[in-house]
């Protein structure tokens, strides 16, 4: 005899509450603040001297060419714009660009690339652990958890001393098991700005290779640190040493196409056949999640990279963005010895040695919005805001 049950089936009304992303909440609070003098150094976009996030001039021209020449918007397939991925190879991979054990495809931004990379790992080895230096980009942990991989955190950065905890990092990687994943920031570390030196990269690569770890490198800011080639140093060194490497790349920043979501995933294995199999899984996961990536931003970047004159102009505009980042860093660093570390770091972000209470007080009293951790966007400031920002931060440090 069947037993009857009167348990109420669960539905959407039974969903648990979601803890909101703190950075998204910060943006909303800043938007709602009516004070005209407010400063937003929380959101991660490049701003010029006037405080704007402009569309690159070369991107505007490429977009116009796209409008004038595009004859169809028919589906491209799960790989997206294949030529776009091919054109990125020498920029990202350097002397490995011709290695046919490395394959890539277009993704919806760096997030899409990260999700695909971790999906691939989880398919190959659901027992793999992911070794993550903390602090890290806030979206890394949720992506790892979403594919049900175990995350093992280790300390990467000592905020009070503004130094990388390199011995702790090496010890954590040395404790990894073959098949575990080492999640690494390729350059312009988010949120700290503290990048590995070339010698430190060499040591990390040695440990990763000897322990049989799989490096998954997130490189979202290539060209914003030292230069395109210099910022890819760690990626290329890892490709020299390891048969299996996953690279999640973003063009959102260095082409200034944030909302267009332009990224790529590259996968290297020990053989051409193994790479073909891996990419078949990647394409299947992409098909399941978004079928195919949005075309517009990648198509415009494709036009720029495929035209020598446009590419040269892009490099000029990229250099100007990098120079602004580094000049603002030097200006802040020169203002107070306690801020000198900012001038030794790279990319858009650094972490101020402020407590959560100090950050909240700056928000309340000075209309300065940054993450509770003290992470701030170095180029979230217009030129006219820099002095007021520095004075407020120094005042908080003195209090």
Short mmCIF file of C-alpha atoms in Angstrom, two decimals:
data_model
loop_
_atom_site.label_atom_id
_atom_site.label_comp_id
_atom_site.label_asym_id
_atom_site.label_seq_id
_atom_site.Cartn_x
_atom_site.Cartn_y
_atom_site.Cartn_z
CA UNK A 1 0.00 0.00 0.00
CA UNK A 2 1.38 3.39 -0.96
CA UNK A 3 2.00 5.81 1.87
CA UNK A 4 0.37 9.17 1.33
CA UNK A 5 2.33 12.28 2.07
CA UNK A 6 0.94 15.73 2.66
CA UNK A 7 4.24 17.57 2.63
CA UNK A 8 3.92 20.84 0.78
CA UNK A 9 6.04 20.92 -2.38
CA UNK A 10 8.64 23.65 -2.39
CA UNK A 11 8.44 26.45 -4.89
CA UNK A 12 9.98 29.79 -5.66
CA UNK A 13 8.47 31.29 -2.53
CA UNK A 14 10.70 28.97 -0.50
CA UNK A 15 13.97 30.26 -1.91
CA UNK A 16 16.42 31.41 0.77
CA UNK A 17 17.52 35.06 0.79
CA UNK A 18 20.64 35.97 -1.14
CA UNK A 19 23.48 37.94 0.41
CA UNK A 20 23.99 40.84 -2.00
CA UNK A 21 27.39 41.47 -3.59
CA UNK A 22 28.90 44.19 -1.41
CA UNK A 23 30.46 46.05 -4.35
CA UNK A 24 27.16 46.17 -6.24
CA UNK A 25 25.50 47.48 -3.09
CA UNK A 26 28.22 50.13 -2.79
CA UNK A 27 27.48 51.34 -6.32
CA UNK A 28 23.80 51.68 -5.45
CA UNK A 29 24.55 53.65 -2.28
CA UNK A 30 26.84 56.01 -4.16
CA UNK A 31 24.28 56.53 -6.91
CA UNK A 32 21.67 57.41 -4.27
CA UNK A 33 23.93 59.93 -2.49
CA UNK A 34 22.81 63.46 -3.51
CA UNK A 35 26.06 65.17 -2.44
CA UNK A 36 27.69 66.68 -5.57
CA UNK A 37 31.20 66.28 -4.14
CA UNK A 38 30.91 62.49 -3.78
CA UNK A 39 33.83 60.36 -4.93
CA UNK A 40 33.31 56.80 -6.18
CA UNK A 41 36.48 54.73 -5.99
CA UNK A 42 34.58 51.48 -5.55
CA UNK A 43 33.51 50.63 -9.09
CA UNK A 44 36.26 49.11 -11.22
CA UNK A 45 36.32 51.17 -14.40
CA UNK A 46 39.03 53.41 -15.84
CA UNK A 47 38.32 57.13 -15.60
CA UNK A 48 40.18 59.90 -17.37
CA UNK A 49 41.35 63.23 -15.94
CA UNK A 50 37.81 64.60 -16.16
CA UNK A 51 36.35 61.60 -14.34
CA UNK A 52 34.74 60.02 -17.41
CA UNK A 53 34.99 56.47 -18.76
CA UNK A 54 35.31 57.27 -22.47
CA UNK A 55 34.95 54.98 -25.44
CA UNK A 56 38.35 54.72 -27.11
CA UNK A 57 38.59 56.76 -30.30
CA UNK A 58 39.90 53.74 -32.18
CA UNK A 59 36.97 51.66 -30.89
CA UNK A 60 34.51 54.27 -32.18
CA UNK A 61 36.07 54.02 -35.63
CA UNK A 62 36.04 50.23 -35.54
CA UNK A 63 32.39 50.23 -34.51
CA UNK A 64 31.52 52.50 -37.42
CA UNK A 65 33.34 50.19 -39.80
CA UNK A 66 31.36 47.31 -38.30
CA UNK A 67 28.08 49.13 -38.89
CA UNK A 68 29.07 49.93 -42.47
CA UNK A 69 30.35 46.49 -43.44
CA UNK A 70 28.46 43.90 -41.38
CA UNK A 71 25.97 42.16 -43.65
CA UNK A 72 24.37 39.68 -41.25
CA UNK A 73 23.79 38.94 -37.60
CA UNK A 74 23.39 35.21 -38.12
CA UNK A 75 24.71 32.87 -35.44
CA UNK A 76 28.47 32.37 -35.23
CA UNK A 77 28.47 29.29 -32.99
CA UNK A 78 29.74 28.56 -29.49
CA UNK A 79 33.30 29.66 -30.36
CA UNK A 80 32.10 33.17 -31.14
CA UNK A 81 34.41 35.22 -33.35
CA UNK A 82 37.19 32.75 -34.18
CA UNK A 83 39.40 35.38 -35.80
CA UNK A 84 39.18 37.50 -32.63
CA UNK A 85 40.64 34.60 -30.62
CA UNK A 86 43.36 34.04 -33.22
CA UNK A 87 44.39 37.70 -33.13
CA UNK A 88 44.71 37.59 -29.34
CA UNK A 89 47.18 34.70 -29.41
CA UNK A 90 50.41 36.69 -30.02
CA UNK A 91 49.31 39.41 -27.57
CA UNK A 92 48.61 36.97 -24.76
CA UNK A 93 50.75 33.93 -25.55
CA UNK A 94 53.83 35.57 -27.09
CA UNK A 95 56.22 32.94 -28.43
CA UNK A 96 53.65 30.23 -27.63
CA UNK A 97 51.19 31.67 -30.17
CA UNK A 98 52.02 28.98 -32.75
CA UNK A 99 51.71 26.07 -30.27
CA UNK A 100 48.88 23.93 -31.64
CA UNK A 101 48.42 22.33 -28.21
CA UNK A 102 46.83 25.65 -27.16
CA UNK A 103 43.28 26.42 -28.27
CA UNK A 104 41.01 29.33 -27.45
CA UNK A 105 37.53 30.72 -27.91
CA UNK A 106 35.61 33.92 -27.26
CA UNK A 107 33.67 34.23 -24.00
CA UNK A 108 31.28 36.73 -22.39
CA UNK A 109 33.98 38.70 -20.57
CA UNK A 110 36.50 37.39 -18.10
CA UNK A 111 33.71 36.00 -15.91
CA UNK A 112 32.57 33.73 -18.70
CA UNK A 113 36.13 32.55 -19.25
CA UNK A 114 36.62 31.81 -15.56
CA UNK A 115 33.36 29.89 -15.35
CA UNK A 116 34.25 27.82 -18.41
CA UNK A 117 37.72 27.11 -17.07
CA UNK A 118 36.44 25.90 -13.72
CA UNK A 119 33.68 23.90 -15.42
CA UNK A 120 36.40 22.13 -17.41
CA UNK A 121 38.37 21.36 -14.25
CA UNK A 122 35.26 20.07 -12.46
CA UNK A 123 34.44 17.81 -15.41
CA UNK A 124 37.97 16.39 -15.54
CA UNK A 125 38.43 16.03 -11.77
CA UNK A 126 35.53 16.88 -9.44
CA UNK A 127 37.83 16.17 -6.47
CA UNK A 128 40.30 18.88 -7.44
CA UNK A 129 40.90 21.61 -4.89
CA UNK A 130 41.41 25.22 -5.89
CA UNK A 131 44.20 27.04 -4.05
CA UNK A 132 43.24 30.70 -3.75
CA UNK A 133 45.37 33.53 -2.37
CA UNK A 134 43.43 35.96 -0.21
CA UNK A 135 42.29 38.60 -0.64
CA UNK A 136 41.17 37.93 -4.19
CA UNK A 137 38.59 39.27 -6.61
CA UNK A 138 35.22 38.85 -4.83
CA UNK A 139 33.68 36.90 -7.72
CA UNK A 140 36.33 34.17 -7.68
CA UNK A 141 34.92 32.24 -4.68
CA UNK A 142 31.29 32.19 -5.93
CA UNK A 143 32.39 30.91 -9.35
CA UNK A 144 34.43 28.14 -7.74
CA UNK A 145 31.57 27.22 -5.42
CA UNK A 146 29.10 27.21 -8.32
CA UNK A 147 30.98 24.34 -9.98
CA UNK A 148 31.19 22.54 -6.61
CA UNK A 149 34.96 22.49 -6.30
CA UNK A 150 36.63 22.73 -2.91
CA UNK A 151 38.36 26.05 -2.24
CA UNK A 152 41.50 26.21 -0.10
CA UNK A 153 42.43 29.76 0.92
CA UNK A 154 45.91 30.92 1.82
CA UNK A 155 47.16 34.42 2.76
CA UNK A 156 48.59 36.32 -0.21
CA UNK A 157 48.87 39.88 1.07
CA UNK A 158 49.61 41.59 4.38
CA UNK A 159 47.61 44.79 4.19
CA UNK A 160 49.20 46.50 7.20
CA UNK A 161 52.67 46.09 5.71
CA UNK A 162 51.58 46.31 2.05
CA UNK A 163 53.63 43.22 1.18
CA UNK A 164 53.03 39.90 -0.51
CA UNK A 165 53.17 36.97 1.91
CA UNK A 166 55.28 35.05 -0.54
CA UNK A 167 56.53 32.36 1.83
CA UNK A 168 52.94 31.53 2.76
CA UNK A 169 52.00 31.41 -0.90
CA UNK A 170 54.81 29.03 -1.80
CA UNK A 171 54.05 26.83 1.21
CA UNK A 172 50.39 26.59 0.20
CA UNK A 173 51.23 25.69 -3.39
CA UNK A 174 53.83 23.20 -2.19
CA UNK A 175 51.08 21.53 -0.14
CA UNK A 176 48.89 21.02 -3.18
CA UNK A 177 48.24 17.60 -4.67
CA UNK A 178 48.69 16.70 -8.35
CA UNK A 179 45.57 17.81 -10.19
CA UNK A 180 44.77 20.61 -7.76
CA UNK A 181 44.32 24.06 -9.27
CA UNK A 182 46.46 27.12 -8.54
CA UNK A 183 44.35 30.22 -9.21
CA UNK A 184 46.75 33.04 -10.07
CA UNK A 185 46.39 36.69 -11.07
CA UNK A 186 48.33 37.33 -14.27
CA UNK A 187 48.99 41.01 -13.52
CA UNK A 188 47.53 44.08 -11.79
CA UNK A 189 46.30 42.05 -8.82
CA UNK A 190 42.71 42.77 -7.86
CA UNK A 191 42.16 43.93 -5.12
CA UNK A 192 45.68 44.65 -3.83
CA UNK A 193 47.74 45.92 -6.78
CA UNK A 194 50.62 43.80 -5.44
CA UNK A 195 52.08 41.78 -8.32
CA UNK A 196 54.67 39.03 -8.18
CA UNK A 197 58.15 40.03 -9.31
CA UNK A 198 59.77 38.08 -12.14
CA UNK A 199 61.86 36.10 -9.64
CA UNK A 200 58.77 35.32 -7.59
CA UNK A 201 56.97 34.15 -10.73
CA UNK A 202 59.87 31.83 -11.48
CA UNK A 203 59.59 30.28 -8.02
CA UNK A 204 55.80 29.92 -8.30
CA UNK A 205 56.16 28.27 -11.72
CA UNK A 206 58.78 25.87 -10.34
CA UNK A 207 56.52 24.76 -7.46
CA UNK A 208 53.41 24.49 -9.64
CA UNK A 209 55.26 22.35 -12.20
CA UNK A 210 56.96 20.13 -9.61
CA UNK A 211 53.73 19.52 -7.66
CA UNK A 212 51.72 18.76 -10.80
CA UNK A 213 49.22 21.55 -10.17
CA UNK A 214 47.07 23.01 -12.94
CA UNK A 215 47.53 26.77 -13.13
CA UNK A 216 44.41 28.76 -13.93
CA UNK A 217 45.56 32.30 -14.63
CA UNK A 218 43.09 35.19 -14.55
CA UNK A 219 44.52 38.03 -16.65
CA UNK A 220 41.97 40.83 -16.84
CA UNK A 221 44.21 43.92 -17.01
CA UNK A 222 46.95 43.16 -19.53
CA UNK A 223 48.56 46.42 -20.58
CA UNK A 224 47.49 48.34 -17.47
CA UNK A 225 50.62 47.49 -15.44
CA UNK A 226 54.01 47.60 -17.14
CA UNK A 227 53.06 46.87 -20.76
CA UNK A 228 51.41 44.16 -22.85
CA UNK A 229 54.42 41.85 -22.96
CA UNK A 230 55.60 42.60 -19.43
CA UNK A 231 52.15 41.93 -17.98
CA UNK A 232 52.02 38.51 -19.69
CA UNK A 233 55.37 37.42 -18.22
CA UNK A 234 53.84 34.95 -15.75
CA UNK A 235 51.44 33.48 -18.32
CA UNK A 236 54.22 32.75 -20.78
CA UNK A 237 56.57 31.41 -18.13
CA UNK A 238 53.87 29.00 -16.96
CA UNK A 239 53.31 27.87 -20.54
CA UNK A 240 57.06 27.19 -20.78
CA UNK A 241 56.97 24.85 -17.80
CA UNK A 242 53.55 23.17 -17.68
CA UNK A 243 51.71 20.85 -20.04
CA UNK A 244 48.31 21.85 -18.71
CA UNK A 245 47.44 25.55 -18.34
CA UNK A 246 44.12 27.40 -18.39
CA UNK A 247 44.02 31.15 -19.09
CA UNK A 248 40.95 33.33 -18.52
CA UNK A 249 41.43 36.62 -20.35
CA UNK A 250 39.42 39.85 -20.55
CA UNK A 251 39.43 42.67 -23.11
CA UNK A 252 36.86 44.69 -21.18
CA UNK A 253 39.50 46.92 -19.61
CA UNK A 254 42.24 47.30 -22.20
CA UNK A 255 39.69 48.01 -24.95
CA UNK A 256 37.38 49.91 -22.54
CA UNK A 257 34.32 47.88 -23.61
CA UNK A 258 33.08 46.93 -20.14
CA UNK A 259 29.38 46.47 -20.88
CA UNK A 260 30.03 44.60 -24.14
CA UNK A 261 31.59 41.66 -22.21
CA UNK A 262 34.60 40.70 -24.32
CA UNK A 263 36.83 37.88 -23.13
CA UNK A 264 38.47 34.61 -24.10
CA UNK A 265 39.53 31.27 -22.68
CA UNK A 266 42.71 29.48 -23.73
CA UNK A 267 43.52 25.88 -22.82
CA UNK A 268 46.81 24.05 -23.16
CA UNK A 269 47.26 20.29 -22.72
CA UNK A 270 50.16 17.95 -23.42
CA UNK A 271 48.98 16.96 -26.90
CA UNK A 272 46.92 18.20 -29.80
CA UNK A 273 44.41 15.39 -29.38
CA UNK A 274 43.96 16.04 -25.66
CA UNK A 275 43.39 19.72 -26.37
CA UNK A 276 40.74 18.86 -28.97
CA UNK A 277 38.94 16.72 -26.41
CA UNK A 278 39.19 19.41 -23.73
CA UNK A 279 37.84 22.05 -26.09
CA UNK A 280 34.95 19.79 -27.07
CA UNK A 281 33.94 19.83 -23.40
CA UNK A 282 34.46 23.60 -23.26
CA UNK A 283 32.18 24.10 -26.27
CA UNK A 284 29.56 21.84 -24.72
CA UNK A 285 29.55 23.85 -21.48
CA UNK A 286 29.41 27.09 -23.43
CA UNK A 287 26.45 25.77 -25.39
CA UNK A 288 24.65 24.90 -22.17
CA UNK A 289 25.25 28.27 -20.50
CA UNK A 290 25.03 30.95 -23.22
CA UNK A 291 25.01 29.05 -26.52
CA UNK A 292 27.28 31.70 -28.03
CA UNK A 293 28.88 34.91 -26.74
CA UNK A 294 27.72 38.42 -27.70
CA UNK A 295 29.35 39.54 -30.91
CA UNK A 296 29.58 43.33 -31.07
CA UNK A 297 32.55 44.09 -28.78
CA UNK A 298 34.67 41.20 -30.00
CA UNK A 299 33.86 42.03 -33.63
CA UNK A 300 35.06 45.61 -33.11
CA UNK A 301 38.22 44.45 -31.32
CA UNK A 302 38.77 42.01 -34.21
CA UNK A 303 38.68 44.94 -36.65
CA UNK A 304 41.23 46.87 -34.57
CA UNK A 305 43.65 43.97 -34.18
CA UNK A 306 43.37 42.95 -37.84
CA UNK A 307 44.31 46.42 -39.12
CA UNK A 308 47.91 47.56 -38.56
CA UNK A 309 47.01 51.26 -38.40
CA UNK A 310 44.10 50.77 -36.00
CA UNK A 311 46.17 48.41 -33.86
CA UNK A 312 48.92 51.02 -33.58
CA UNK A 313 46.39 53.63 -32.50
CA UNK A 314 44.92 51.22 -29.94
CA UNK A 315 48.39 50.77 -28.43
CA UNK A 316 48.75 54.55 -28.15
CA UNK A 317 45.43 54.86 -26.31
CA UNK A 318 46.25 51.86 -24.13
CA UNK A 319 49.59 53.44 -23.22
CA UNK A 320 47.79 56.67 -22.28
CA UNK A 321 45.47 54.76 -19.94
CA UNK A 322 48.42 52.98 -18.34
CA UNK A 323 50.34 56.24 -17.96
CA UNK A 324 47.38 57.84 -16.21
CA UNK A 325 47.08 54.92 -13.80
CA UNK A 326 50.76 55.10 -12.93
CA UNK A 327 50.83 58.91 -12.67
CA UNK A 328 47.89 58.96 -10.24
CA UNK A 329 49.63 56.25 -8.23
CA UNK A 330 52.77 58.36 -7.97
CA UNK A 331 50.79 61.45 -7.00
CA UNK A 332 49.05 59.62 -4.15
CA UNK A 333 52.25 57.86 -3.07
CA UNK A 334 54.16 61.14 -2.82
CA UNK A 335 51.57 62.70 -0.52
CA UNK A 336 52.41 60.73 2.63
CA UNK A 337 55.01 58.07 3.56
CA UNK A 338 52.20 55.77 4.69
CA UNK A 339 50.89 55.77 1.12
CA UNK A 340 54.26 55.24 -0.58
CA UNK A 341 53.49 51.57 -1.29
CA UNK A 342 50.83 52.64 -3.82
CA UNK A 343 53.58 53.88 -6.13
CA UNK A 344 55.20 50.42 -6.15
CA UNK A 345 52.04 48.61 -7.20
CA UNK A 346 50.29 48.13 -10.54
CA UNK A 347 46.86 48.33 -12.09
CA UNK A 348 43.67 50.01 -11.03
CA UNK A 349 43.45 48.82 -7.43
CA UNK A 350 45.20 49.14 -4.09
CA UNK A 351 44.14 48.53 -0.50
CA UNK A 352 44.41 51.38 1.97
CA UNK A 353 45.41 50.53 5.56
CA UNK A 354 42.02 51.63 6.90
CA UNK A 355 39.64 49.81 9.21
CA UNK A 356 36.04 49.18 8.22
CA UNK A 357 34.96 51.89 10.67
CA UNK A 358 37.35 54.38 9.06
CA UNK A 359 36.01 53.49 5.61
CA UNK A 360 32.43 53.96 6.80
CA UNK A 361 33.33 57.32 8.36
CA UNK A 362 34.85 58.50 5.09
CA UNK A 363 31.64 57.47 3.36
CA UNK A 364 29.49 59.29 5.89
CA UNK A 365 31.54 62.45 6.41
CA UNK A 366 33.36 62.90 3.11
CA UNK A 367 31.08 61.16 0.56
CA UNK A 368 33.99 58.90 -0.42
CA UNK A 369 32.84 55.45 -1.47
CA UNK A 370 35.23 52.49 -1.38
CA UNK A 371 35.00 48.83 -0.39
CA UNK A 372 34.89 48.05 3.33
CA UNK A 373 38.28 46.34 2.94
CA UNK A 374 39.91 49.63 1.94
CA UNK A 375 40.23 48.56 -1.68
CA UNK A 376 39.95 51.58 -3.95
CA UNK A 377 40.16 52.28 -7.66
CA UNK A 378 43.24 54.44 -8.20
CA UNK A 379 41.75 55.91 -11.38
CA UNK A 380 38.24 56.25 -10.00
CA UNK A 381 39.31 59.84 -9.33
CA UNK A 382 39.21 62.83 -11.61
CA UNK A 383 42.26 65.11 -11.41
CA UNK A 384 40.35 67.70 -9.38
CA UNK A 385 39.27 65.06 -6.84
CA UNK A 386 42.74 63.67 -6.07
CA UNK A 387 43.83 66.28 -3.50
CA UNK A 388 40.55 66.06 -1.57
CA UNK A 389 40.74 62.28 -1.59
CA UNK A 390 44.33 62.29 -0.31
CA UNK A 391 43.52 64.81 2.41
CA UNK A 392 40.54 62.74 3.59
CA UNK A 393 42.55 59.50 3.65
CA UNK A 394 45.51 61.10 5.48
CA UNK A 395 43.05 62.60 7.96
CA UNK A 396 41.57 59.16 8.58
CA UNK A 397 45.05 57.69 9.10
CA UNK A 398 45.90 60.48 11.55
CA UNK A 399 42.70 60.10 13.57
#
